């Protein structure tokens, strides 16, 4: 197995950019929802004459949000282009909060607007920008709101009829009497203390929201890297093991010895079949065969160790042993035979030659870990068990059988409580001499797994 691929920085950046583009759409949707609720509130609570003016302002903000939304959907502007429109929104919103409404008169002085809780709408607008999933936009808009709100206060404070007060003047002054309190309550009074508090709240909320968005982006990046690691692992391990391996702190390259079932499946007579095919057809045949066999391995909680030409080596019990490794291996061999029959039916229907396979299984101790050098490492399984399983797969030719399993594999499946219908499908085939191994080995073959037109091919 090759070293797991990691998520590249460009891949993570691309994912973040997609999230930002989607987040800008959520900013617009959130704006429309909030404005719709405000419009409903205006209609239900404010007299018709004043309500029309407010509905007009709401429509203006809908248009101001719709323009960058459409431009961004068409790809005409990026995040900073949308940010420019959001800054314009911030300036317009602040102006509306501070300046007198020109559409209808009022006996109250313009300074009185500071006492109305309009400031809360600025905070609501800032929270909506956080949906953009961009800490840059949050900081940009928060800064624009802070500056525009401060300029609005400066405009109010420098008017000739304004009275600038502070909490210290009223409470801690030399004569905190009724006259000073009355001065602070004057309709023309503007409070520097209130402006300072509002500015601090704006700055702190901007920082907190930007940090929250930044942290959520970090979490998404971490999740993206985890998914990339899972995608790399899923090429080699069954899906139910991928999550466990991706979250494990134990390195896969750690050398260890443990019991496992080794399965080899090979196309019988592949060389002669491939000889008459174009190179593209040969590759297509191998890919289809590998995909079909891998699906059965993964479906039975196995692991693809490697592809060797037209041969697939699978393991059951790696990287971690399970309670039904041998049983799963036997089931997988049966499922492979069934899948080959389905595939051959399709091939015959289109006039292609059928495919025949040989499958060998053996159970025993294996050594697993990283194999190779520092330039290229491969996570592999080696040992006598692997060699025996490969020899058993080759025995399918002279025995005219699709599946040859060792007695060790059948015995282990029995100890695991493998169902009788699985074990009974295998029949004894006597003793076999395994090249490179002393002594004969008791073997079993899968009954009924050989089609009538099977032609035995000598090793």
Tab-separated table of C-alpha atoms in Angstrom:
chain	number	residue	atom	x	y	z
A	1	UNK	CA	0.000	0.000	0.000
A	2	UNK	CA	1.407	3.386	-0.947
A	3	UNK	CA	1.752	6.107	1.623
A	4	UNK	CA	-1.632	7.775	2.241
A	5	UNK	CA	-2.092	10.960	0.295
A	6	UNK	CA	-2.524	14.141	2.229
A	7	UNK	CA	-4.825	17.004	1.357
A	8	UNK	CA	-2.778	19.568	-0.567
A	9	UNK	CA	-2.793	23.222	0.482
A	10	UNK	CA	-4.303	24.116	-2.883
A	11	UNK	CA	-7.076	21.606	-2.313
A	12	UNK	CA	-7.848	23.048	1.116
A	13	UNK	CA	-7.770	26.609	-0.260
A	14	UNK	CA	-10.115	25.591	-3.047
A	15	UNK	CA	-12.531	24.078	-0.534
A	16	UNK	CA	-12.391	27.251	1.554
A	17	UNK	CA	-13.031	29.433	-1.464
A	18	UNK	CA	-16.078	27.346	-2.334
A	19	UNK	CA	-17.329	27.714	1.241
A	20	UNK	CA	-16.812	31.481	1.037
A	21	UNK	CA	-18.784	31.710	-2.208
A	22	UNK	CA	-21.583	29.667	-0.689
A	23	UNK	CA	-21.370	31.755	2.484
A	24	UNK	CA	-21.882	34.958	0.490
A	25	UNK	CA	-25.134	33.490	-0.770
A	26	UNK	CA	-26.176	32.824	2.832
A	27	UNK	CA	-25.418	36.471	3.651
A	28	UNK	CA	-27.936	37.503	1.005
A	29	UNK	CA	-30.532	34.943	2.093
A	30	UNK	CA	-30.122	36.024	5.711
A	31	UNK	CA	-30.475	39.677	4.705
A	32	UNK	CA	-33.707	38.992	2.823
A	33	UNK	CA	-35.140	37.027	5.745
A	34	UNK	CA	-34.295	39.727	8.304
A	35	UNK	CA	-35.592	42.523	6.089
A	36	UNK	CA	-38.790	40.614	5.438
A	37	UNK	CA	-39.367	40.242	9.184
A	38	UNK	CA	-38.604	43.943	9.717
A	39	UNK	CA	-41.040	44.820	6.951
A	40	UNK	CA	-43.732	42.750	8.632
A	41	UNK	CA	-43.007	44.480	11.939
A	42	UNK	CA	-43.240	47.916	10.273
A	43	UNK	CA	-46.553	47.120	8.612
A	44	UNK	CA	-48.090	45.817	11.841
A	45	UNK	CA	-46.853	48.472	14.295
A	46	UNK	CA	-46.168	51.767	12.461
A	47	UNK	CA	-48.757	54.126	10.927
A	48	UNK	CA	-49.153	53.887	7.177
A	49	UNK	CA	-47.536	57.235	6.363
A	50	UNK	CA	-44.311	56.428	8.179
A	51	UNK	CA	-44.445	52.733	7.259
A	52	UNK	CA	-44.191	53.537	3.534
A	53	UNK	CA	-40.920	55.359	4.119
A	54	UNK	CA	-39.466	52.475	6.101
A	55	UNK	CA	-40.609	49.923	3.525
A	56	UNK	CA	-38.808	52.005	0.899
A	57	UNK	CA	-35.590	51.868	2.932
A	58	UNK	CA	-35.980	48.114	3.317
A	59	UNK	CA	-36.367	47.783	-0.456
A	60	UNK	CA	-33.164	49.789	-0.948
A	61	UNK	CA	-31.250	47.347	1.250
A	62	UNK	CA	-32.705	44.400	-0.646
A	63	UNK	CA	-31.414	45.890	-3.911
A	64	UNK	CA	-28.018	46.683	-2.362
A	65	UNK	CA	-27.725	43.018	-1.394
A	66	UNK	CA	-29.125	41.661	-4.665
A	67	UNK	CA	-26.566	43.414	-6.893
A	68	UNK	CA	-23.410	41.803	-5.403
A	69	UNK	CA	-25.248	38.476	-5.035
A	70	UNK	CA	-26.001	38.336	-8.770
A	71	UNK	CA	-22.534	39.560	-9.722
A	72	UNK	CA	-20.919	36.997	-7.449
A	73	UNK	CA	-23.084	34.180	-8.887
A	74	UNK	CA	-21.929	35.154	-12.386
A	75	UNK	CA	-18.306	35.259	-11.263
A	76	UNK	CA	-17.962	38.961	-12.076
A	77	UNK	CA	-16.708	39.880	-8.584
A	78	UNK	CA	-14.915	38.048	-5.817
A	79	UNK	CA	-14.950	38.262	-2.048
A	80	UNK	CA	-13.391	41.726	-1.983
A	81	UNK	CA	-15.918	43.008	-4.513
A	82	UNK	CA	-18.733	41.813	-2.287
A	83	UNK	CA	-16.865	43.374	0.630
A	84	UNK	CA	-16.986	46.766	-1.113
A	85	UNK	CA	-20.779	46.517	-1.351
A	86	UNK	CA	-20.968	45.490	2.304
A	87	UNK	CA	-18.922	48.549	3.289
A	88	UNK	CA	-21.364	50.666	1.306
A	89	UNK	CA	-24.190	48.955	3.206
A	90	UNK	CA	-22.486	49.800	6.496
A	91	UNK	CA	-22.129	53.470	5.568
A	92	UNK	CA	-25.730	53.760	4.338
A	93	UNK	CA	-27.072	51.971	7.406
A	94	UNK	CA	-25.117	54.230	9.756
A	95	UNK	CA	-26.327	57.321	7.910
A	96	UNK	CA	-29.926	56.189	8.294
A	97	UNK	CA	-29.386	55.520	11.991
A	98	UNK	CA	-27.876	58.994	12.653
A	99	UNK	CA	-29.312	61.455	10.141
A	100	UNK	CA	-32.875	62.800	10.421
A	101	UNK	CA	-35.456	61.226	8.158
A	102	UNK	CA	-36.118	63.672	5.297
A	103	UNK	CA	-39.434	62.046	4.407
A	104	UNK	CA	-41.293	63.289	7.460
A	105	UNK	CA	-40.620	65.995	10.005
A	106	UNK	CA	-40.116	65.612	13.722
A	107	UNK	CA	-40.098	68.018	16.651
A	108	UNK	CA	-37.218	66.138	18.254
A	109	UNK	CA	-33.670	67.391	17.572
A	110	UNK	CA	-31.351	65.203	15.511
A	111	UNK	CA	-29.189	64.535	18.590
A	112	UNK	CA	-32.032	62.514	20.043
A	113	UNK	CA	-31.270	59.700	17.557
A	114	UNK	CA	-28.373	58.650	19.791
A	115	UNK	CA	-30.846	57.660	22.497
A	116	UNK	CA	-32.856	55.381	20.235
A	117	UNK	CA	-31.478	51.803	20.248
A	118	UNK	CA	-30.697	51.947	16.523
A	119	UNK	CA	-27.192	50.770	17.343
A	120	UNK	CA	-28.541	47.231	17.721
A	121	UNK	CA	-29.233	47.089	13.986
A	122	UNK	CA	-25.515	47.597	13.342
A	123	UNK	CA	-24.759	44.556	15.502
A	124	UNK	CA	-27.409	42.549	13.661
A	125	UNK	CA	-25.865	43.527	10.324
A	126	UNK	CA	-22.416	42.486	11.547
A	127	UNK	CA	-23.732	39.095	12.692
A	128	UNK	CA	-25.198	38.546	9.227
A	129	UNK	CA	-21.794	39.139	7.623
A	130	UNK	CA	-20.402	36.267	9.726
A	131	UNK	CA	-22.466	33.936	7.501
A	132	UNK	CA	-20.000	34.743	4.717
A	133	UNK	CA	-17.538	32.335	6.332
A	134	UNK	CA	-14.837	34.939	5.715
A	135	UNK	CA	-13.013	36.476	8.698
A	136	UNK	CA	-11.638	39.102	6.305
A	137	UNK	CA	-15.132	40.342	5.516
A	138	UNK	CA	-16.112	40.335	9.183
A	139	UNK	CA	-13.088	42.487	10.052
A	140	UNK	CA	-13.671	44.739	7.048
A	141	UNK	CA	-17.350	45.357	7.792
A	142	UNK	CA	-16.755	45.635	11.550
A	143	UNK	CA	-14.102	48.262	10.905
A	144	UNK	CA	-16.388	50.122	8.481
A	145	UNK	CA	-19.220	50.159	11.017
A	146	UNK	CA	-16.911	51.381	13.770
A	147	UNK	CA	-15.513	54.208	11.650
A	148	UNK	CA	-18.873	55.280	10.191
A	149	UNK	CA	-20.577	55.168	13.603
A	150	UNK	CA	-17.747	57.257	15.101
A	151	UNK	CA	-18.023	59.783	12.256
A	152	UNK	CA	-21.757	59.948	12.868
A	153	UNK	CA	-21.157	60.723	16.527
A	154	UNK	CA	-18.546	63.336	15.596
A	155	UNK	CA	-21.071	64.982	13.284
A	156	UNK	CA	-23.648	65.110	16.080
A	157	UNK	CA	-21.148	66.299	18.679
A	158	UNK	CA	-19.829	69.172	16.547
A	159	UNK	CA	-23.223	70.659	15.727
A	160	UNK	CA	-23.628	74.154	17.223
A	161	UNK	CA	-26.705	73.179	19.234
A	162	UNK	CA	-25.221	69.960	20.659
A	163	UNK	CA	-24.346	69.427	24.311
A	164	UNK	CA	-21.597	66.841	24.781
A	165	UNK	CA	-21.848	65.018	28.112
A	166	UNK	CA	-20.234	62.056	29.786
A	167	UNK	CA	-21.083	59.814	32.710
A	168	UNK	CA	-18.174	61.230	34.703
A	169	UNK	CA	-19.558	64.765	34.408
A	170	UNK	CA	-22.892	63.718	35.838
A	171	UNK	CA	-21.870	61.264	38.542
A	172	UNK	CA	-18.295	62.164	39.507
A	173	UNK	CA	-18.221	65.913	38.743
A	174	UNK	CA	-17.515	68.511	41.374
A	175	UNK	CA	-21.216	69.276	41.793
A	176	UNK	CA	-23.339	66.328	40.708
A	177	UNK	CA	-26.501	68.318	41.147
A	178	UNK	CA	-29.803	68.490	39.413
A	179	UNK	CA	-28.500	70.986	36.848
A	180	UNK	CA	-25.891	68.558	35.561
A	181	UNK	CA	-28.392	65.733	35.468
A	182	UNK	CA	-30.823	67.964	33.590
A	183	UNK	CA	-28.063	68.822	31.117
A	184	UNK	CA	-27.490	65.159	30.341
A	185	UNK	CA	-31.218	64.683	29.793
A	186	UNK	CA	-31.465	67.623	27.411
A	187	UNK	CA	-32.751	66.489	23.949
A	188	UNK	CA	-29.706	68.188	22.371
A	189	UNK	CA	-27.240	66.245	24.529
A	190	UNK	CA	-25.010	63.541	23.076
A	191	UNK	CA	-23.079	61.220	25.373
A	192	UNK	CA	-19.417	60.549	24.687
A	193	UNK	CA	-19.568	57.737	27.231
A	194	UNK	CA	-22.345	56.000	25.298
A	195	UNK	CA	-20.366	56.383	22.066
A	196	UNK	CA	-17.276	54.850	23.700
A	197	UNK	CA	-19.270	51.907	25.038
A	198	UNK	CA	-20.877	51.308	21.636
A	199	UNK	CA	-17.508	51.524	19.896
A	200	UNK	CA	-15.930	49.047	22.298
A	201	UNK	CA	-18.867	46.659	21.807
A	202	UNK	CA	-18.525	46.926	18.012
A	203	UNK	CA	-14.793	46.253	18.116
A	204	UNK	CA	-15.100	43.344	20.536
A	205	UNK	CA	-17.969	41.751	18.618
A	206	UNK	CA	-16.023	42.122	15.375
A	207	UNK	CA	-13.001	40.387	16.884
A	208	UNK	CA	-15.086	37.617	18.489
A	209	UNK	CA	-17.044	36.911	15.285
A	210	UNK	CA	-13.873	36.947	13.175
A	211	UNK	CA	-12.218	34.492	15.568
A	212	UNK	CA	-15.317	32.284	15.542
A	213	UNK	CA	-15.349	32.223	11.741
A	214	UNK	CA	-11.583	31.613	11.616
A	215	UNK	CA	-11.897	28.724	14.061
A	216	UNK	CA	-14.744	27.174	12.104
A	217	UNK	CA	-12.597	27.409	8.964
A	218	UNK	CA	-9.801	25.612	10.797
A	219	UNK	CA	-12.217	22.868	11.764
A	220	UNK	CA	-13.393	22.559	8.158
A	221	UNK	CA	-9.780	22.375	6.992
A	222	UNK	CA	-9.070	19.652	9.518
A	223	UNK	CA	-12.173	17.775	8.392
A	224	UNK	CA	-11.101	18.163	4.748
A	225	UNK	CA	-7.693	16.701	5.523
A	226	UNK	CA	-9.368	13.852	7.393
A	227	UNK	CA	-11.652	13.162	4.436
A	228	UNK	CA	-8.653	13.206	2.093
A	229	UNK	CA	-6.903	10.682	4.317
A	230	UNK	CA	-10.041	8.544	4.379
A	231	UNK	CA	-10.300	8.736	0.596
A	232	UNK	CA	-6.706	7.537	0.293
A	233	UNK	CA	-7.275	4.732	2.787
A	234	UNK	CA	-10.524	3.682	1.106
A	235	UNK	CA	-8.530	2.565	-1.927
A	236	UNK	CA	-6.945	-0.141	0.191
A	237	UNK	CA	-9.180	-0.862	3.184
A	238	UNK	CA	-12.818	-1.720	3.522
A	239	UNK	CA	-14.983	1.321	4.243
A	240	UNK	CA	-15.863	0.169	7.756
A	241	UNK	CA	-12.148	0.293	8.689
A	242	UNK	CA	-11.325	3.641	7.144
A	243	UNK	CA	-12.709	5.786	9.967
A	244	UNK	CA	-10.896	3.727	12.588
A	245	UNK	CA	-7.584	3.951	10.746
A	246	UNK	CA	-7.861	7.676	10.020
A	247	UNK	CA	-8.517	8.420	13.692
A	248	UNK	CA	-5.880	6.028	15.020
A	249	UNK	CA	-2.692	7.443	16.504
A	250	UNK	CA	-0.830	4.160	15.902
A	251	UNK	CA	1.263	4.316	12.715
A	252	UNK	CA	0.415	1.786	10.040
A	253	UNK	CA	4.078	1.203	9.379
A	254	UNK	CA	4.709	-0.392	12.781
A	255	UNK	CA	6.030	-3.915	12.195
A	256	UNK	CA	3.910	-6.584	13.870
A	257	UNK	CA	3.054	-10.272	13.644
A	258	UNK	CA	-0.545	-11.450	13.841
A	259	UNK	CA	-2.901	-14.094	12.419
A	260	UNK	CA	-4.771	-13.332	9.208
A	261	UNK	CA	-6.418	-14.985	6.227
A	262	UNK	CA	-4.749	-14.379	2.861
A	263	UNK	CA	-6.816	-14.610	-0.331
A	264	UNK	CA	-5.462	-14.629	-3.873
A	265	UNK	CA	-7.769	-14.387	-6.885
A	266	UNK	CA	-6.353	-14.632	-10.388
A	267	UNK	CA	-7.717	-14.788	-13.936
A	268	UNK	CA	-7.071	-18.228	-15.366
A	269	UNK	CA	-5.434	-18.141	-18.789
A	270	UNK	CA	-5.191	-14.357	-18.829
A	271	UNK	CA	-2.047	-14.266	-20.981
A	272	UNK	CA	-3.684	-16.170	-23.824
A	273	UNK	CA	-6.833	-14.036	-23.606
A	274	UNK	CA	-4.913	-10.770	-23.548
A	275	UNK	CA	-2.786	-11.793	-26.508
A	276	UNK	CA	-5.580	-11.163	-28.983
A	277	UNK	CA	-6.823	-7.900	-27.438
A	278	UNK	CA	-5.803	-4.313	-28.036
A	279	UNK	CA	-3.858	-2.727	-25.144
A	280	UNK	CA	-6.819	-0.519	-24.265
A	281	UNK	CA	-9.100	-3.557	-24.054
A	282	UNK	CA	-6.594	-5.366	-21.833
A	283	UNK	CA	-6.485	-2.464	-19.386
A	284	UNK	CA	-10.292	-2.149	-19.443
A	285	UNK	CA	-10.619	-5.870	-18.704
A	286	UNK	CA	-8.212	-5.649	-15.762
A	287	UNK	CA	-9.921	-2.591	-14.323
A	288	UNK	CA	-13.317	-4.238	-14.500
A	289	UNK	CA	-11.968	-7.401	-12.892
A	290	UNK	CA	-10.154	-5.516	-10.129
A	291	UNK	CA	-13.201	-3.371	-9.388
A	292	UNK	CA	-15.556	-6.336	-9.133
A	293	UNK	CA	-13.212	-8.310	-6.899
A	294	UNK	CA	-12.413	-5.294	-4.697
A	295	UNK	CA	-16.125	-4.669	-4.157
A	296	UNK	CA	-16.518	-8.175	-2.772
A	297	UNK	CA	-13.432	-7.829	-0.569
A	298	UNK	CA	-14.670	-4.569	0.922
A	299	UNK	CA	-18.191	-5.919	1.327
A	300	UNK	CA	-16.775	-8.691	3.517
A	301	UNK	CA	-14.546	-6.461	5.672
A	302	UNK	CA	-11.349	-7.363	3.879
A	303	UNK	CA	-8.370	-5.288	2.769
A	304	UNK	CA	-6.808	-5.013	-0.676
A	305	UNK	CA	-3.098	-5.580	-0.135
A	306	UNK	CA	-2.009	-5.193	-3.744
A	307	UNK	CA	-2.816	-5.757	-7.398
A	308	UNK	CA	-0.294	-7.952	-9.202
A	309	UNK	CA	-1.152	-7.856	-12.869
A	310	UNK	CA	-4.341	-9.873	-13.220
A	311	UNK	CA	-4.083	-11.092	-9.617
A	312	UNK	CA	-5.632	-9.500	-6.522
A	313	UNK	CA	-4.176	-10.151	-3.072
A	314	UNK	CA	-6.574	-9.511	-0.202
A	315	UNK	CA	-6.213	-9.930	3.540
A	316	UNK	CA	-8.755	-10.526	6.281
A	317	UNK	CA	-7.565	-9.571	9.748
A	318	UNK	CA	-5.289	-6.658	8.839
A	319	UNK	CA	-4.471	-4.118	9.993
A	320	UNK	CA	-6.464	-5.285	13.019
A	321	UNK	CA	-7.747	-8.825	13.646
A	322	UNK	CA	-11.478	-9.334	13.817
A	323	UNK	CA	-13.743	-11.998	15.307
A	324	UNK	CA	-14.883	-13.327	11.887
A	325	UNK	CA	-11.868	-12.968	9.596
A	326	UNK	CA	-11.837	-16.552	8.284
A	327	UNK	CA	-15.621	-16.637	7.939
A	328	UNK	CA	-15.569	-13.381	6.002
A	329	UNK	CA	-12.838	-14.715	3.727
A	330	UNK	CA	-14.841	-17.851	2.870
A	331	UNK	CA	-17.953	-15.776	2.240
A	332	UNK	CA	-15.914	-13.440	0.064
A	333	UNK	CA	-14.633	-16.334	-2.049
A	334	UNK	CA	-18.194	-17.547	-2.609
A	335	UNK	CA	-19.335	-14.019	-3.482
A	336	UNK	CA	-16.478	-13.663	-5.958
A	337	UNK	CA	-17.607	-16.828	-7.741
A	338	UNK	CA	-21.170	-15.512	-7.903
A	339	UNK	CA	-19.958	-12.161	-9.235
A	340	UNK	CA	-17.876	-13.904	-11.908
A	341	UNK	CA	-20.973	-15.810	-13.054
A	342	UNK	CA	-22.943	-12.542	-13.319
A	343	UNK	CA	-20.113	-10.901	-15.220
A	344	UNK	CA	-19.786	-13.849	-17.608
A	345	UNK	CA	-23.508	-13.734	-18.349
A	346	UNK	CA	-23.098	-10.121	-19.470
A	347	UNK	CA	-19.974	-10.958	-21.469
A	348	UNK	CA	-21.664	-13.848	-23.267
A	349	UNK	CA	-24.633	-11.599	-24.102
A	350	UNK	CA	-22.337	-9.228	-26.003
A	351	UNK	CA	-20.265	-11.990	-27.575
A	352	UNK	CA	-17.190	-11.704	-25.345
A	353	UNK	CA	-15.297	-14.682	-24.028
A	354	UNK	CA	-16.099	-15.684	-20.426
A	355	UNK	CA	-13.618	-15.123	-17.619
A	356	UNK	CA	-12.454	-17.909	-15.331
A	357	UNK	CA	-10.729	-17.379	-11.983
A	358	UNK	CA	-8.789	-19.291	-9.386
A	359	UNK	CA	-9.017	-18.422	-5.677
A	360	UNK	CA	-6.716	-19.620	-2.900
A	361	UNK	CA	-7.105	-19.040	0.857
A	362	UNK	CA	-4.880	-19.806	3.824
A	363	UNK	CA	-4.914	-18.847	7.491
A	364	UNK	CA	-1.838	-18.321	9.659
A	365	UNK	CA	0.624	-15.847	11.099
A	366	UNK	CA	1.767	-12.955	8.899
A	367	UNK	CA	4.215	-10.088	9.296
A	368	UNK	CA	2.918	-6.689	8.243
A	369	UNK	CA	4.445	-3.226	8.039
A	370	UNK	CA	6.037	-0.764	5.650
A	371	UNK	CA	8.203	-2.369	2.968
A	372	UNK	CA	10.603	-0.496	0.709
A	373	UNK	CA	12.975	2.412	1.158
A	374	UNK	CA	12.565	6.042	2.139
A	375	UNK	CA	11.784	7.026	-1.452
A	376	UNK	CA	8.825	4.687	-1.744
A	377	UNK	CA	7.146	2.794	1.052
A	378	UNK	CA	4.442	0.197	0.665
A	379	UNK	CA	2.375	-1.218	3.502
A	380	UNK	CA	2.456	-4.936	2.892
A	381	UNK	CA	1.886	-8.382	4.379
A	382	UNK	CA	4.551	-11.079	4.015
A	383	UNK	CA	5.323	-14.519	5.390
A	384	UNK	CA	4.762	-18.212	4.848
A	385	UNK	CA	0.981	-17.780	5.001
A	386	UNK	CA	1.106	-15.475	1.975
A	387	UNK	CA	3.228	-17.933	0.007
A	388	UNK	CA	0.927	-20.862	0.811
A	389	UNK	CA	-2.197	-18.917	-0.219
A	390	UNK	CA	-0.540	-18.089	-3.538
A	391	UNK	CA	0.344	-21.768	-4.115
A	392	UNK	CA	-3.216	-22.813	-3.290
A	393	UNK	CA	-4.549	-20.388	-5.893
A	394	UNK	CA	-2.280	-22.074	-8.464
A	395	UNK	CA	-3.662	-25.493	-7.446
A	396	UNK	CA	-7.099	-24.514	-8.798
A	397	UNK	CA	-5.848	-25.342	-12.325
A	398	UNK	CA	-4.979	-29.030	-11.923
A	399	UNK	CA	-7.891	-29.533	-9.512
A	400	UNK	CA	-10.349	-27.894	-11.937
A	401	UNK	CA	-11.758	-25.902	-9.030
A	402	UNK	CA	-12.392	-22.233	-8.591
A	403	UNK	CA	-11.614	-22.113	-4.863
A	404	UNK	CA	-8.993	-24.029	-2.888
A	405	UNK	CA	-8.842	-23.322	0.843
A	406	UNK	CA	-6.504	-24.750	3.447
A	407	UNK	CA	-7.723	-26.839	6.357
A	408	UNK	CA	-6.387	-24.095	8.647
A	409	UNK	CA	-8.774	-21.569	7.071
A	410	UNK	CA	-11.785	-23.903	7.386
A	411	UNK	CA	-10.889	-24.848	10.972
A	412	UNK	CA	-10.534	-21.201	11.998
A	413	UNK	CA	-13.895	-20.382	10.401
A	414	UNK	CA	-15.434	-23.225	12.409
A	415	UNK	CA	-13.972	-21.816	15.650
A	416	UNK	CA	-15.460	-18.459	14.782
A	417	UNK	CA	-18.936	-19.943	14.549
A	418	UNK	CA	-19.210	-19.697	10.784
A	419	UNK	CA	-22.686	-20.801	9.589
A	420	UNK	CA	-22.991	-24.412	8.498
A	421	UNK	CA	-24.199	-23.490	4.993
A	422	UNK	CA	-20.873	-21.731	4.374
A	423	UNK	CA	-18.694	-24.525	5.748
A	424	UNK	CA	-20.740	-27.290	4.112
A	425	UNK	CA	-20.191	-25.696	0.708
A	426	UNK	CA	-16.558	-26.805	0.915
A	427	UNK	CA	-15.581	-30.424	0.418
A	428	UNK	CA	-12.285	-32.178	1.279
A	429	UNK	CA	-9.835	-32.519	-1.598
A	430	UNK	CA	-7.157	-34.608	0.113
A	431	UNK	CA	-3.559	-33.629	0.743
A	432	UNK	CA	-1.460	-31.352	-1.430
A	433	UNK	CA	2.275	-30.900	-1.627
A	434	UNK	CA	3.085	-27.183	-1.467
A	435	UNK	CA	6.273	-26.127	-3.160
A	436	UNK	CA	8.749	-24.676	-0.679
A	437	UNK	CA	6.945	-26.189	2.312
A	438	UNK	CA	7.701	-29.455	4.112
A	439	UNK	CA	4.850	-31.890	4.539
A	440	UNK	CA	1.486	-32.156	2.827
A	441	UNK	CA	-1.346	-29.726	3.481
A	442	UNK	CA	-4.992	-30.721	3.838
A	443	UNK	CA	-7.071	-28.719	1.366
A	444	UNK	CA	-10.753	-28.099	0.612
A	445	UNK	CA	-12.504	-26.994	-2.569
A	446	UNK	CA	-15.736	-25.115	-3.058
A	447	UNK	CA	-18.368	-27.491	-4.392
A	448	UNK	CA	-20.483	-26.384	-7.330
A	449	UNK	CA	-18.209	-23.437	-8.096
A	450	UNK	CA	-16.979	-24.724	-11.468
A	451	UNK	CA	-19.107	-24.280	-14.608
A	452	UNK	CA	-19.737	-27.264	-16.854
A	453	UNK	CA	-17.552	-25.870	-19.640
A	454	UNK	CA	-14.557	-25.343	-17.381
A	455	UNK	CA	-11.346	-26.527	-19.020
A	456	UNK	CA	-8.555	-27.444	-16.605
A	457	UNK	CA	-5.372	-25.549	-17.351
A	458	UNK	CA	-2.148	-27.086	-16.148
A	459	UNK	CA	0.117	-24.991	-13.954
